[in-house]
Short mmCIF file of C-alpha atoms in Angstrom, two decimals:
data_model
loop_
_atom_site.label_atom_id
_atom_site.label_comp_id
_atom_site.label_asym_id
_atom_site.label_seq_id
_atom_site.Cartn_x
_atom_site.Cartn_y
_atom_site.Cartn_z
CA UNK A 5 -0.02 -0.02 -0.11
CA UNK A 6 0.97 3.46 -0.67
CA UNK A 7 0.60 6.04 2.45
CA UNK A 8 0.88 9.57 1.66
CA UNK A 9 1.01 12.30 4.18
CA UNK A 10 -1.59 15.22 3.36
CA UNK A 11 -1.05 18.89 4.11
CA UNK A 12 -2.17 18.79 7.94
CA UNK A 13 0.24 17.23 10.15
CA UNK A 14 -1.06 13.86 11.47
CA UNK A 15 -3.00 12.92 8.48
CA UNK A 16 -2.53 10.48 5.79
CA UNK A 17 -4.21 9.14 2.74
CA UNK A 18 -3.90 5.39 2.24
CA UNK A 19 -3.98 3.79 -1.09
CA UNK A 20 -3.93 -0.17 -1.36
CA UNK A 21 -2.90 -2.35 -3.79
CA UNK A 22 -5.73 -4.33 -5.41
CA UNK A 23 -5.34 -7.82 -6.85
CA UNK A 24 -8.28 -8.84 -9.14
CA UNK A 25 -9.15 -11.54 -11.57
CA UNK A 26 -12.34 -13.26 -12.88
CA UNK A 27 -13.40 -14.14 -9.26
CA UNK A 28 -13.12 -10.52 -7.73
CA UNK A 29 -10.80 -8.53 -5.93
CA UNK A 30 -8.32 -8.74 -3.01
CA UNK A 31 -6.81 -5.92 -0.64
CA UNK A 32 -5.11 -5.28 2.34
CA UNK A 33 -7.17 -2.14 3.49
CA UNK A 34 -5.25 -2.09 6.82
CA UNK A 35 -1.50 -2.70 7.70
CA UNK A 36 -0.57 -2.24 11.26
CA UNK A 37 3.46 -2.16 10.62
CA UNK A 38 2.99 0.08 7.48
CA UNK A 39 0.85 2.61 9.15
CA UNK A 40 3.28 2.61 12.17
CA UNK A 41 6.18 3.31 9.91
CA UNK A 42 4.31 6.11 8.58
CA UNK A 43 2.79 7.94 11.34
CA UNK A 44 5.64 6.81 13.91
CA UNK A 45 3.93 4.86 16.29
CA UNK A 46 1.24 1.80 16.34
CA UNK A 47 -2.42 2.62 15.94
CA UNK A 48 -3.79 0.64 19.27
CA UNK A 49 -7.32 -0.55 18.42
CA UNK A 50 -10.02 -0.11 20.84
CA UNK A 51 -13.18 0.20 18.86
CA UNK A 52 -14.41 -0.54 15.21
CA UNK A 53 -17.31 1.57 14.19
CA UNK A 54 -19.70 1.40 10.94
CA UNK A 55 -22.13 3.88 9.55
CA UNK A 56 -24.41 3.79 6.95
CA UNK A 57 -25.86 7.14 5.17
CA UNK A 58 -28.40 8.37 2.66
CA UNK A 59 -27.00 10.20 -0.36
CA UNK A 60 -26.41 14.04 1.06
CA UNK A 61 -25.88 13.22 4.55
CA UNK A 62 -23.12 14.97 6.19
CA UNK A 63 -21.75 13.60 9.48
CA UNK A 64 -19.23 15.60 11.65
CA UNK A 65 -17.35 17.66 12.36
CA UNK A 66 -16.43 15.36 15.34
CA UNK A 67 -13.28 15.24 17.78
CA UNK A 68 -12.37 14.11 21.09
CA UNK A 69 -11.02 15.54 24.04
CA UNK A 70 -7.00 15.33 24.33
CA UNK A 71 -5.66 13.25 26.13
CA UNK A 72 -6.52 10.70 25.16
CA UNK A 73 -8.44 11.70 21.89
CA UNK A 74 -9.22 9.63 19.21
CA UNK A 75 -7.20 8.78 16.21
CA UNK A 76 -9.04 7.21 13.11
CA UNK A 77 -8.61 4.93 10.15
CA UNK A 78 -11.25 5.34 8.06
CA UNK A 79 -12.34 3.56 4.75
CA UNK A 80 -15.63 3.58 2.79
CA UNK A 81 -16.72 -0.12 2.14
CA UNK A 82 -19.93 0.39 0.06
CA UNK A 83 -20.60 3.35 -2.04
CA UNK A 84 -18.61 6.67 -1.76
CA UNK A 85 -18.23 9.71 0.52
CA UNK A 86 -16.18 12.92 0.55
CA UNK A 87 -14.16 12.72 3.68
CA UNK A 88 -13.01 15.65 5.40
CA UNK A 89 -10.03 16.34 8.19
CA UNK A 90 -9.97 19.49 9.84
CA UNK A 91 -7.04 20.96 11.57
CA UNK A 92 -8.84 22.33 15.03
CA UNK A 93 -5.91 22.30 17.06
CA UNK A 94 -5.27 25.72 18.65
CA UNK A 95 -1.70 26.92 17.85
CA UNK A 96 -1.19 24.62 14.79
CA UNK A 97 0.27 26.33 11.67
CA UNK A 98 -2.50 24.79 9.76
CA UNK A 99 -5.24 25.69 12.03
CA UNK A 100 -8.92 26.05 10.63
CA UNK A 101 -7.52 24.37 7.46
CA UNK A 102 -9.40 21.23 6.03
CA UNK A 103 -8.38 18.65 3.27
CA UNK A 104 -10.82 16.27 1.57
CA UNK A 105 -10.28 12.88 0.15
CA UNK A 106 -12.93 10.90 -1.85
CA UNK A 107 -13.39 7.45 -0.22
CA UNK A 108 -15.14 4.63 -2.40
CA UNK A 109 -15.64 0.99 -2.77
CA UNK A 110 -13.61 1.05 -6.26
CA UNK A 111 -10.39 2.65 -5.38
CA UNK A 112 -10.45 1.59 -1.61
CA UNK A 113 -8.60 4.45 -0.22
CA UNK A 114 -8.60 5.17 3.46
CA UNK A 115 -7.51 8.03 5.78
CA UNK A 116 -5.73 8.31 9.07
CA UNK A 117 -6.05 11.16 11.60
CA UNK A 118 -4.08 11.92 14.50
CA UNK A 119 -5.63 12.79 17.81
CA UNK A 120 -6.86 16.42 18.04
CA UNK A 121 -7.89 16.33 14.33
CA UNK A 122 -11.64 16.92 13.43
CA UNK A 123 -13.37 14.52 11.35
CA UNK A 124 -16.67 14.62 8.83
CA UNK A 125 -17.62 13.16 5.63
CA UNK A 126 -20.55 13.80 3.19
CA UNK A 127 -22.43 10.48 1.40
CA UNK A 128 -22.06 10.69 -2.29
CA UNK A 129 -24.35 7.70 -2.86
CA UNK A 130 -27.46 5.92 -1.06
CA UNK A 131 -26.39 3.73 1.55
CA UNK A 132 -22.65 4.88 1.80
CA UNK A 133 -20.86 2.74 4.38
CA UNK A 134 -18.24 3.77 6.33
CA UNK A 135 -15.85 1.76 8.69
CA UNK A 136 -13.83 3.40 11.19
CA UNK A 137 -10.90 2.01 13.29
CA UNK A 138 -10.46 4.05 16.43
CA UNK A 139 -7.75 4.34 18.88
CA UNK A 140 -9.98 4.96 21.93
CA UNK A 141 -13.73 4.13 22.95
CA UNK A 142 -16.51 6.43 23.01
CA UNK A 143 -16.54 8.58 25.89
CA UNK A 144 -19.80 10.52 26.83
CA UNK A 145 -18.89 14.26 27.77
CA UNK A 146 -15.75 14.12 26.43
CA UNK A 147 -16.70 14.15 22.50
CA UNK A 148 -17.56 17.28 20.73
CA UNK A 149 -18.69 18.74 17.33
CA UNK A 150 -18.16 21.82 15.27
CA UNK A 151 -20.71 22.98 12.89
CA UNK A 152 -20.01 21.36 9.43
CA UNK A 153 -21.40 24.45 7.67
CA UNK A 154 -19.43 26.78 9.52
CA UNK A 155 -18.65 29.86 6.93
CA UNK A 156 -15.11 30.22 8.93
CA UNK A 157 -14.36 26.89 7.79
CA UNK A 158 -15.83 27.24 4.62
CA UNK A 159 -15.92 23.48 3.84
CA UNK A 160 -17.02 22.75 0.15
CA UNK A 161 -19.49 20.02 0.67
CA UNK A 162 -20.45 18.66 -2.55
CA UNK A 163 -24.21 18.75 -1.94
CA UNK A 164 -26.78 21.54 -2.24
CA UNK A 165 -28.67 20.90 1.25
CA UNK A 166 -26.53 18.58 3.43
CA UNK A 167 -28.68 16.44 5.74
CA UNK A 168 -27.58 16.95 9.35
CA UNK A 169 -28.34 15.33 12.49
CA UNK A 170 -30.18 17.50 15.22
CA UNK A 171 -26.72 17.26 17.23
CA UNK A 172 -24.64 18.25 14.39
CA UNK A 173 -27.05 21.29 13.46
CA UNK A 174 -26.65 22.60 17.09
CA UNK A 175 -22.92 22.23 17.25
CA UNK A 176 -20.93 25.45 17.44
CA UNK A 177 -18.83 27.15 14.88
CA UNK A 178 -15.23 26.91 15.09
CA UNK A 179 -15.02 30.47 16.87
CA UNK A 180 -17.58 29.36 19.70
CA UNK A 181 -16.09 26.15 20.57
CA UNK A 182 -12.60 27.90 20.83
CA UNK A 183 -14.19 30.63 23.07
CA UNK A 184 -15.75 27.71 25.25
CA UNK A 185 -12.10 26.21 25.44
CA UNK A 186 -13.46 22.62 23.64
CA UNK A 187 -10.87 22.74 21.12
CA UNK A 188 -7.55 20.45 21.51
CA UNK A 189 -4.13 22.48 22.03
CA UNK A 190 -1.61 21.67 19.13
CA UNK A 191 1.33 21.60 21.89
CA UNK A 192 -0.86 19.04 24.15
CA UNK A 193 -1.57 16.88 20.75
CA UNK A 194 2.11 16.79 20.04
CA UNK A 195 2.83 15.89 23.64
CA UNK A 196 0.27 13.04 23.59
CA UNK A 197 1.94 11.89 20.49
CA UNK A 198 5.64 11.73 21.62
CA UNK A 199 4.12 9.74 24.82
CA UNK A 200 2.74 7.18 22.29
CA UNK A 201 6.07 6.99 20.43
CA UNK A 202 8.03 6.39 23.91
CA UNK A 203 5.45 3.92 24.97
CA UNK A 204 6.08 2.00 21.46
CA UNK A 205 9.97 2.29 21.84
CA UNK A 206 10.00 0.82 25.25
CA UNK A 207 8.03 -2.22 23.97
#
């Protein structure tokens, strides 16, 4: 597989090698060792999630308190989505920027995003099914959201009228989340990642 860093530190695009014949196709959609080499430490798997969305649904922008945060490895196993990673780490050189990667059941790409980054996606097809591998379990009270239509972020969602959950529609914009002290800090995220690398080195 090919793992390419994106313009936001801690975000990577993963493109697998597919092997096909008249029976179908085979690929490795996740490799523990390859990802660890690219990221600098292993992804400790604590939870796996699966979501199915109708065309036009936007989920996100979601993030978790750091520490421990929640790193994610995300792919689309059926249909297609536009996956969006947002740098919401206060003090980051790319704070407020976002990157989008199309994930679908043809190219079978995946994305990895480190602890402290925001994540969301837009379903481009009916029944778009997304699988997430997560580094920590869901913790009520420590999971947050930013309104995906925040004009300050200016995310170019490829749909005229995005369908949002009530929770996402009520989420604060980036400025409000910052004023409330909800956003992770870039230095705290870096310290946490360095801790993960030290733990890995000691194993």
